[in-house]
PDB file of C-alpha atoms and ligand atoms in Angstrom:
ATOM      1  CA  UNK A1491     121.031  45.026 148.245  1.00  0.00           C
ATOM      2  CA  UNK A1492     119.871  44.390 144.718  1.00  0.00           C
ATOM      3  CA  UNK A1493     116.282  44.216 143.615  1.00  0.00           C
ATOM      4  CA  UNK A1494     116.127  41.629 140.829  1.00  0.00           C
ATOM      5  CA  UNK A1495     113.655  41.493 137.938  1.00  0.00           C
ATOM      6  CA  UNK A1496     113.942  38.596 135.463  1.00  0.00           C
ATOM      7  CA  UNK A1497     111.882  38.624 132.254  1.00  0.00           C
ATOM      8  CA  UNK A1498     111.615  36.378 129.189  1.00  0.00           C
ATOM      9  CA  UNK A1499     113.023  38.674 126.557  1.00  0.00           C
ATOM     10  CA  UNK A1500     114.582  42.021 125.730  1.00  0.00           C
ATOM     11  CA  UNK A1501     111.238  43.743 125.020  1.00  0.00           C
ATOM     12  CA  UNK A1502     109.889  42.839 128.436  1.00  0.00           C
ATOM     13  CA  UNK A1503     113.154  43.868 130.082  1.00  0.00           C
ATOM     14  CA  UNK A1504     112.945  47.260 128.342  1.00  0.00           C
ATOM     15  CA  UNK A1505     109.328  47.740 129.440  1.00  0.00           C
ATOM     16  CA  UNK A1506     110.239  47.010 133.078  1.00  0.00           C
ATOM     17  CA  UNK A1507     113.116  49.481 132.877  1.00  0.00           C
ATOM     18  CA  UNK A1508     110.764  52.085 131.432  1.00  0.00           C
ATOM     19  CA  UNK A1509     108.260  51.601 134.290  1.00  0.00           C
ATOM     20  CA  UNK A1510     110.951  52.623 136.773  1.00  0.00           C
ATOM     21  CA  UNK A1511     112.135  55.477 134.548  1.00  0.00           C
ATOM     22  CA  UNK A1512     108.562  56.733 134.212  1.00  0.00           C
ATOM     23  CA  UNK A1513     108.068  56.805 138.000  1.00  0.00           C
ATOM     24  CA  UNK A1514     111.141  59.018 138.234  1.00  0.00           C
ATOM     25  CA  UNK A1515     110.032  61.207 135.306  1.00  0.00           C
ATOM     26  CA  UNK A1516     106.710  61.698 137.106  1.00  0.00           C
ATOM     27  CA  UNK A1517     108.475  63.237 140.108  1.00  0.00           C
ATOM     28  CA  UNK A1518     109.079  66.522 138.263  1.00  0.00           C
ATOM     29  CA  UNK A1519     112.301  67.400 136.471  1.00  0.00           C
ATOM     30  CA  UNK A1520     114.795  64.710 137.404  1.00  0.00           C
ATOM     31  CA  UNK A1521     118.440  64.530 136.425  1.00  0.00           C
ATOM     32  CA  UNK A1522     118.990  61.431 134.283  1.00  0.00           C
ATOM     33  CA  UNK A1523     122.238  59.461 134.068  1.00  0.00           C
ATOM     34  CA  UNK A1524     122.310  57.682 130.717  1.00  0.00           C
ATOM     35  CA  UNK A1525     124.244  54.836 129.126  1.00  0.00           C
ATOM     36  CA  UNK A1526     124.962  53.796 125.546  1.00  0.00           C
ATOM     37  CA  UNK A1527     125.403  50.351 123.990  1.00  0.00           C
ATOM     38  CA  UNK A1528     122.752  47.787 123.081  1.00  0.00           C
ATOM     39  CA  UNK A1529     121.231  47.361 126.539  1.00  0.00           C
ATOM     40  CA  UNK A1530     119.314  50.670 126.943  1.00  0.00           C
ATOM     41  CA  UNK A1531     118.099  51.046 123.322  1.00  0.00           C
ATOM     42  CA  UNK A1532     114.709  49.420 124.079  1.00  0.00           C
ATOM     43  CA  UNK A1533     114.272  51.684 127.111  1.00  0.00           C
ATOM     44  CA  UNK A1534     115.012  54.734 124.941  1.00  0.00           C
ATOM     45  CA  UNK A1535     112.408  53.519 122.389  1.00  0.00           C
ATOM     46  CA  UNK A1536     109.849  53.371 125.209  1.00  0.00           C
ATOM     47  CA  UNK A1537     110.810  56.894 126.324  1.00  0.00           C
ATOM     48  CA  UNK A1538     110.411  58.202 122.767  1.00  0.00           C
ATOM     49  CA  UNK A1539     107.002  56.517 122.366  1.00  0.00           C
ATOM     50  CA  UNK A1540     105.873  57.946 125.711  1.00  0.00           C
ATOM     51  CA  UNK A1541     107.025  61.425 124.663  1.00  0.00           C
ATOM     52  CA  UNK A1542     105.157  61.152 121.358  1.00  0.00           C
ATOM     53  CA  UNK A1543     101.990  59.568 122.738  1.00  0.00           C
ATOM     54  CA  UNK A1544     101.686  61.169 126.176  1.00  0.00           C
ATOM     55  CA  UNK A1545     103.602  64.403 125.692  1.00  0.00           C
ATOM     56  CA  UNK A1546     106.113  63.677 128.460  1.00  0.00           C
ATOM     57  CA  UNK A1547     108.440  66.654 128.178  1.00  0.00           C
ATOM     58  CA  UNK A1548     112.213  66.772 128.646  1.00  0.00           C
ATOM     59  CA  UNK A1549     112.473  70.568 128.324  1.00  0.00           C
ATOM     60  CA  UNK A1550     113.574  70.980 131.935  1.00  0.00           C
ATOM     61  CA  UNK A1551     115.441  67.719 132.321  1.00  0.00           C
ATOM     62  CA  UNK A1552     119.228  67.438 132.487  1.00  0.00           C
ATOM     63  CA  UNK A1553     121.094  64.374 131.279  1.00  0.00           C
ATOM     64  CA  UNK A1554     124.621  63.156 131.991  1.00  0.00           C
ATOM     65  CA  UNK A1555     126.065  60.318 129.952  1.00  0.00           C
ATOM     66  CA  UNK A1556     128.451  57.825 131.434  1.00  0.00           C
ATOM     67  CA  UNK A1557     131.209  57.788 128.900  1.00  0.00           C
ATOM     68  CA  UNK A1558     132.706  58.561 125.501  1.00  0.00           C
ATOM     69  CA  UNK A1559     135.432  56.957 123.403  1.00  0.00           C
ATOM     70  CA  UNK A1560     138.713  58.831 123.215  1.00  0.00           C
ATOM     71  CA  UNK A1561     139.896  59.950 119.809  1.00  0.00           C
ATOM     72  CA  UNK A1562     136.652  59.790 117.834  1.00  0.00           C
ATOM     73  CA  UNK A1563     135.305  63.096 116.539  1.00  0.00           C
ATOM     74  CA  UNK A1564     131.907  63.919 118.080  1.00  0.00           C
ATOM     75  CA  UNK A1565     130.181  63.410 114.736  1.00  0.00           C
ATOM     76  CA  UNK A1566     131.775  59.967 114.160  1.00  0.00           C
ATOM     77  CA  UNK A1567     129.039  57.398 113.524  1.00  0.00           C
ATOM     78  CA  UNK A1568     130.131  55.368 116.573  1.00  0.00           C
ATOM     79  CA  UNK A1569     130.755  58.202 119.026  1.00  0.00           C
ATOM     80  CA  UNK A1570     128.477  58.058 122.038  1.00  0.00           C
ATOM     81  CA  UNK A1571     127.448  61.640 121.292  1.00  0.00           C
ATOM     82  CA  UNK A1572     126.074  60.435 117.932  1.00  0.00           C
ATOM     83  CA  UNK A1573     124.576  57.308 119.516  1.00  0.00           C
ATOM     84  CA  UNK A1574     122.613  59.334 122.072  1.00  0.00           C
ATOM     85  CA  UNK A1575     121.314  61.769 119.478  1.00  0.00           C
ATOM     86  CA  UNK A1576     120.239  59.006 117.107  1.00  0.00           C
ATOM     87  CA  UNK A1577     118.698  56.793 119.777  1.00  0.00           C
ATOM     88  CA  UNK A1578     117.091  59.392 122.060  1.00  0.00           C
ATOM     89  CA  UNK A1579     117.865  63.103 121.997  1.00  0.00           C
ATOM     90  CA  UNK A1580     116.779  63.779 118.382  1.00  0.00           C
ATOM     91  CA  UNK A1581     113.354  62.283 119.153  1.00  0.00           C
ATOM     92  CA  UNK A1582     112.452  64.125 122.362  1.00  0.00           C
ATOM     93  CA  UNK A1583     112.207  67.823 123.227  1.00  0.00           C
ATOM     94  CA  UNK A1584     115.388  68.101 125.286  1.00  0.00           C
ATOM     95  CA  UNK A1585     117.333  71.346 124.686  1.00  0.00           C
ATOM     96  CA  UNK A1586     120.950  70.850 123.541  1.00  0.00           C
ATOM     97  CA  UNK A1587     122.289  72.754 126.523  1.00  0.00           C
ATOM     98  CA  UNK A1588     120.700  70.246 128.928  1.00  0.00           C
ATOM     99  CA  UNK A1589     122.641  67.324 127.462  1.00  0.00           C
ATOM    100  CA  UNK A1590     126.045  66.333 128.863  1.00  0.00           C
ATOM    101  CA  UNK A1591     128.271  63.750 127.183  1.00  0.00           C
ATOM    102  CA  UNK A1592     131.969  63.567 128.143  1.00  0.00           C
ATOM    103  CA  UNK A1593     134.410  64.885 125.553  1.00  0.00           C
ATOM    104  CA  UNK A1594     136.963  62.330 124.344  1.00  0.00           C
ATOM    105  CA  UNK A1595     139.163  64.777 122.438  1.00  0.00           C
ATOM    106  CA  UNK A1596     141.626  67.582 123.202  1.00  0.00           C
ATOM    107  CA  UNK A1597     142.904  67.966 126.749  1.00  0.00           C
ATOM    108  CA  UNK A1598     141.424  64.777 128.222  1.00  0.00           C
ATOM    109  CA  UNK A1599     142.528  65.423 131.823  1.00  0.00           C
ATOM    110  CA  UNK A1600     140.902  68.838 131.757  1.00  0.00           C
ATOM    111  CA  UNK A1601     137.748  67.399 130.152  1.00  0.00           C
ATOM    112  CA  UNK A1602     137.529  64.822 132.950  1.00  0.00           C
ATOM    113  CA  UNK A1603     137.929  67.468 135.667  1.00  0.00           C
ATOM    114  CA  UNK A1604     135.295  69.710 134.072  1.00  0.00           C
ATOM    115  CA  UNK A1605     132.828  66.864 133.606  1.00  0.00           C
ATOM    116  CA  UNK A1606     133.125  65.724 137.209  1.00  0.00           C
ATOM    117  CA  UNK A1607     132.778  69.325 138.410  1.00  0.00           C
ATOM    118  CA  UNK A1608     129.555  69.820 136.413  1.00  0.00           C
ATOM    119  CA  UNK A1609     128.206  66.431 137.493  1.00  0.00           C
ATOM    120  CA  UNK A1610     128.880  67.259 141.148  1.00  0.00           C
ATOM    121  CA  UNK A1611     126.668  70.337 140.950  1.00  0.00           C
ATOM    122  CA  UNK A1612     123.697  67.989 140.568  1.00  0.00           C
ATOM    123  CA  UNK A1613     122.315  64.777 141.980  1.00  0.00           C
ATOM    124  CA  UNK A1614     121.502  62.115 139.419  1.00  0.00           C
ATOM    125  CA  UNK A1615     117.998  60.877 140.267  1.00  0.00           C
ATOM    126  CA  UNK A1616     118.194  57.738 138.150  1.00  0.00           C
ATOM    127  CA  UNK A1617     121.294  56.237 136.579  1.00  0.00           C
ATOM    128  CA  UNK A1618     120.877  53.758 133.720  1.00  0.00           C
ATOM    129  CA  UNK A1619     123.658  51.165 133.453  1.00  0.00           C
ATOM    130  CA  UNK A1620     124.589  48.241 131.245  1.00  0.00           C
ATOM    131  CA  UNK A1621     127.337  45.813 132.235  1.00  0.00           C
ATOM    132  CA  UNK A1622     130.352  44.582 130.297  1.00  0.00           C
ATOM    133  CA  UNK A1623     131.066  40.862 129.995  1.00  0.00           C
ATOM    134  CA  UNK A1624     134.197  41.605 132.085  1.00  0.00           C
ATOM    135  CA  UNK A1625     132.089  43.227 134.817  1.00  0.00           C
ATOM    136  CA  UNK A1626     132.705  46.855 133.835  1.00  0.00           C
ATOM    137  CA  UNK A1627     130.108  49.553 134.430  1.00  0.00           C
ATOM    138  CA  UNK A1628     130.457  52.697 132.356  1.00  0.00           C
ATOM    139  CA  UNK A1629     134.015  52.051 131.131  1.00  0.00           C
ATOM    140  CA  UNK A1630     135.451  51.281 134.553  1.00  0.00           C
ATOM    141  CA  UNK A1631     137.379  48.155 133.697  1.00  0.00           C
ATOM    142  CA  UNK A1632     138.627  45.478 136.151  1.00  0.00           C
ATOM    143  CA  UNK A1633     141.194  46.930 138.535  1.00  0.00           C
ATOM    144  CA  UNK A1634     139.641  50.398 138.524  1.00  0.00           C
ATOM    145  CA  UNK A1635     139.522  51.743 142.102  1.00  0.00           C
ATOM    146  CA  UNK A1636     136.127  52.077 143.775  1.00  0.00           C
ATOM    147  CA  UNK A1637     136.859  55.704 144.681  1.00  0.00           C
ATOM    148  CA  UNK A1638     137.465  56.737 141.048  1.00  0.00           C
ATOM    149  CA  UNK A1639     135.798  59.847 139.612  1.00  0.00           C
ATOM    150  CA  UNK A1640     135.621  60.861 135.917  1.00  0.00           C
ATOM    151  CA  UNK A1641     138.859  59.672 134.292  1.00  0.00           C
ATOM    152  CA  UNK A1642     140.419  58.170 131.176  1.00  0.00           C
ATOM    153  CA  UNK A1643     140.380  54.364 131.203  1.00  0.00           C
ATOM    154  CA  UNK A1644     142.244  52.045 128.816  1.00  0.00           C
ATOM    155  CA  UNK A1645     139.745  49.522 127.402  1.00  0.00           C
ATOM    156  CA  UNK A1646     140.445  45.821 127.911  1.00  0.00           C
ATOM    157  CA  UNK A1647     140.946  43.471 124.980  1.00  0.00           C
ATOM    158  CA  UNK A1648     137.650  41.815 126.006  1.00  0.00           C
ATOM    159  CA  UNK A1649     135.689  45.086 125.824  1.00  0.00           C
ATOM    160  CA  UNK A1650     137.250  46.062 122.500  1.00  0.00           C
ATOM    161  CA  UNK A1651     136.420  42.587 121.162  1.00  0.00           C
ATOM    162  CA  UNK A1652     132.814  42.889 122.427  1.00  0.00           C
ATOM    163  CA  UNK A1653     132.419  46.328 120.835  1.00  0.00           C
ATOM    164  CA  UNK A1654     134.082  45.436 117.524  1.00  0.00           C
ATOM    165  CA  UNK A1655     130.554  44.562 116.319  1.00  0.00           C
ATOM    166  CA  UNK A1656     129.919  48.297 116.041  1.00  0.00           C
ATOM    167  CA  UNK A1657     133.157  48.861 114.074  1.00  0.00           C
ATOM    168  CA  UNK A1658     132.736  46.506 111.079  1.00  0.00           C
ATOM    169  CA  UNK A1659     133.794  43.604 113.319  1.00  0.00           C
ATOM    170  CA  UNK A1660     137.337  45.027 113.355  1.00  0.00           C
ATOM    171  CA  UNK A1661     138.902  45.328 116.822  1.00  0.00           C
ATOM    172  CA  UNK A1662     141.607  47.605 115.401  1.00  0.00           C
ATOM    173  CA  UNK A1663     139.018  50.291 114.733  1.00  0.00           C
ATOM    174  CA  UNK A1664     137.783  50.250 118.353  1.00  0.00           C
ATOM    175  CA  UNK A1665     139.353  53.084 120.364  1.00  0.00           C
ATOM    176  CA  UNK A1666     141.889  51.995 122.976  1.00  0.00           C
ATOM    177  CA  UNK A1667     140.553  54.198 125.779  1.00  0.00           C
ATOM    178  CA  UNK A1668     137.514  56.148 126.918  1.00  0.00           C
ATOM    179  CA  UNK A1669     136.565  58.994 129.226  1.00  0.00           C
ATOM    180  CA  UNK A1670     134.257  57.567 131.848  1.00  0.00           C
ATOM    181  CA  UNK A1671     132.468  58.606 134.991  1.00  0.00           C
ATOM    182  CA  UNK A1672     134.223  56.835 137.855  1.00  0.00           C
ATOM    183  CA  UNK A1673     132.748  54.252 140.183  1.00  0.00           C
ATOM    184  CA  UNK A1674     132.407  56.822 142.960  1.00  0.00           C
ATOM    185  CA  UNK A1675     130.660  59.221 140.545  1.00  0.00           C
ATOM    186  CA  UNK A1676     128.128  56.506 139.665  1.00  0.00           C
ATOM    187  CA  UNK A1677     127.556  55.558 143.306  1.00  0.00           C
ATOM    188  CA  UNK A1678     126.325  59.098 144.077  1.00  0.00           C
ATOM    189  CA  UNK A1679     123.155  58.505 141.990  1.00  0.00           C
ATOM    190  CA  UNK A1680     120.001  58.191 144.070  1.00  0.00           C
ATOM    191  CA  UNK A1681     118.627  55.243 142.125  1.00  0.00           C
ATOM    192  CA  UNK A1682     120.266  52.860 139.657  1.00  0.00           C
ATOM    193  CA  UNK A1683     118.776  50.517 137.075  1.00  0.00           C
ATOM    194  CA  UNK A1684     121.091  48.008 135.419  1.00  0.00           C
ATOM    195  CA  UNK A1685     119.933  46.285 132.238  1.00  0.00           C
ATOM    196  CA  UNK A1686     121.533  43.011 131.088  1.00  0.00           C
ATOM    197  CA  UNK A1687     120.499  40.486 128.475  1.00  0.00           C
ATOM    198  CA  UNK A1688     122.131  37.439 126.957  1.00  0.00           C
ATOM    199  CA  UNK A1689     124.349  34.641 128.254  1.00  0.00           C
ATOM    200  CA  UNK A1690     127.443  36.729 127.518  1.00  0.00           C
ATOM    201  CA  UNK A1691     126.529  38.747 130.648  1.00  0.00           C
ATOM    202  CA  UNK A1692     125.750  35.794 132.949  1.00  0.00           C
ATOM    203  CA  UNK A1693     129.171  35.537 134.615  1.00  0.00           C
ATOM    204  CA  UNK A1694     129.455  39.289 135.193  1.00  0.00           C
ATOM    205  CA  UNK A1695     125.933  39.333 136.684  1.00  0.00           C
ATOM    206  CA  UNK A1696     126.791  36.484 139.053  1.00  0.00           C
ATOM    207  CA  UNK A1697     130.079  38.100 140.102  1.00  0.00           C
ATOM    208  CA  UNK A1698     128.328  41.436 140.664  1.00  0.00           C
ATOM    209  CA  UNK A1699     125.540  39.999 142.814  1.00  0.00           C
ATOM    210  CA  UNK A1700     126.982  36.908 144.462  1.00  0.00           C
ATOM    211  CA  UNK A1701     130.725  37.400 144.276  1.00  0.00           C
ATOM    212  CA  UNK A1702     132.965  39.262 146.703  1.00  0.00           C
ATOM    213  CA  UNK A1703     133.154  43.035 146.471  1.00  0.00           C
ATOM    214  CA  UNK A1704     136.356  43.355 144.492  1.00  0.00           C
ATOM    215  CA  UNK A1705     137.807  45.614 141.817  1.00  0.00           C
ATOM    216  CA  UNK A1706     138.214  42.434 139.706  1.00  0.00           C
ATOM    217  CA  UNK A1707     134.481  42.933 139.059  1.00  0.00           C
ATOM    218  CA  UNK A1708     133.931  46.714 139.074  1.00  0.00           C
ATOM    219  CA  UNK A1709     130.127  46.257 139.103  1.00  0.00           C
ATOM    220  CA  UNK A1710     130.398  44.584 142.524  1.00  0.00           C
ATOM    221  CA  UNK A1711     130.771  48.098 143.984  1.00  0.00           C
ATOM    222  CA  UNK A1712     126.993  48.307 143.526  1.00  0.00           C
ATOM    223  CA  UNK A1713     126.574  45.846 146.424  1.00  0.00           C
ATOM    224  CA  UNK A1714     126.976  48.920 148.643  1.00  0.00           C
ATOM    225  CA  UNK A1715     124.372  51.070 146.871  1.00  0.00           C
ATOM    226  CA  UNK A1716     120.987  51.360 148.625  1.00  0.00           C
ATOM    227  CA  UNK A1717     118.766  51.360 145.526  1.00  0.00           C
ATOM    228  CA  UNK A1718     119.849  49.202 142.565  1.00  0.00           C
ATOM    229  CA  UNK A1719     117.361  47.302 140.402  1.00  0.00           C
ATOM    230  CA  UNK A1720     118.848  44.733 138.027  1.00  0.00           C
ATOM    231  CA  UNK A1721     116.526  43.990 135.115  1.00  0.00           C
ATOM    232  CA  UNK A1722     117.609  41.040 133.005  1.00  0.00           C
ATOM    233  CA  UNK A1723     116.516  38.166 130.843  1.00  0.00           C
ATOM    234  CA  UNK A1724     116.798  34.488 131.811  1.00  0.00           C
ATOM    235  CA  UNK A1725     120.057  34.036 129.908  1.00  0.00           C
ATOM    236  CA  UNK A1726     121.796  36.804 131.847  1.00  0.00           C
ATOM    237  CA  UNK A1727     120.407  35.357 135.107  1.00  0.00           C
ATOM    238  CA  UNK A1728     121.350  31.748 134.391  1.00  0.00           C
ATOM    239  CA  UNK A1729     124.479  31.636 136.577  1.00  0.00           C
ATOM    240  CA  UNK A1730     122.779  33.094 139.668  1.00  0.00           C
ATOM    241  CA  UNK A1731     122.558  30.433 142.369  1.00  0.00           C
ATOM    242  CA  UNK A1732     119.107  31.460 143.585  1.00  0.00           C
ATOM    243  CA  UNK A1733     117.640  31.660 140.060  1.00  0.00           C
ATOM    244  CA  UNK A1734     118.530  28.064 139.209  1.00  0.00           C
ATOM    245  CA  UNK A1735     115.615  25.622 138.969  1.00  0.00           C
TER     246      UNK A1735
HETATM  247  C1  F6R B2495     128.115  52.371 127.724  1.00  0.00           C
HETATM  248  C2  F6R B2495     128.646  51.755 128.924  1.00  0.00           C
HETATM  249  C3  F6R B2495     129.071  50.341 128.953  1.00  0.00           C
HETATM  250  C4  F6R B2495     127.997  49.387 128.434  1.00  0.00           C
HETATM  251  C5  F6R B2495     128.491  47.942 128.482  1.00  0.00           C
HETATM  252  C6  F6R B2495     127.464  46.984 127.915  1.00  0.00           C
HETATM  253  O1  F6R B2495     127.778  53.722 127.969  1.00  0.00           O
HETATM  254  O2  F6R B2495     128.770  52.435 129.889  1.00  0.00           O
HETATM  255  O3  F6R B2495     129.373  49.976 130.280  1.00  0.00           O
HETATM  256  O4  F6R B2495     126.845  49.527 129.201  1.00  0.00           O
HETATM  257  O5  F6R B2495     129.679  47.845 127.757  1.00  0.00           O
HETATM  258  O6  F6R B2495     127.296  47.244 126.559  1.00  0.00           O
HETATM  259  P1  F6R B2495     126.073  46.602 125.750  1.00  0.00           P
HETATM  260  O7  F6R B2495     124.818  47.161 126.321  1.00  0.00           O
HETATM  261  O8  F6R B2495     126.298  47.051 124.324  1.00  0.00           O
HETATM  262  O9  F6R B2495     126.185  45.131 125.923  1.00  0.00           O
END
């Protein structure tokens, strides 16, 4: 079952996501599952403001990111390692050793095994997700099995087109694959919040919530998770049957 929150704009969506994050942060020292991309940036801004204004500390908090492009050096401006440092980690008091981002270079198979092994030692208390316009979560593209764990996934043309905006609008600069937590890895999280804004996400949101559970829409695996809150704007919700006027 999904809990659904629909708000007017991205700011309000981010504030709602932060409310849920804050409840989890208040429980002690949770393990956070984090995402990159445009969707969680507003949430991360709220977390930074809360750290600066209220002193919320991340000293004893562990984070695990969902994914990383293959083939980009860690210090590349578009690596997810760089993204997370610029958008969150550099602005809070989290120690470097508490941060986990998959490694998209070197022996990829070994990196995947090691990441899953480390992840399995912990329980993610709250997992932040975005959703791709093709229904992917993390970089689990259509066709990816529901029992997948951390693995290398070729990116679809659609995803590379969507993400070309970060690479000077040039799809050829977008990596062709990524290391990603699998769908089964994500499903182990205790609580999940999925953030989606814009009409580009409307079909994927409808397929995830109202469609059949099928690997054609990887996000539909979440239909089986006991605690998923989808926080979205009206544009992302516009294809949902029950949300129509
Ligand atoms: C990123 C990730 C992806 C994005 C998705 C949406 O870590 O896992 O699944 O969440 O591609 O991206 P945005 O938020 O940029 O629309």
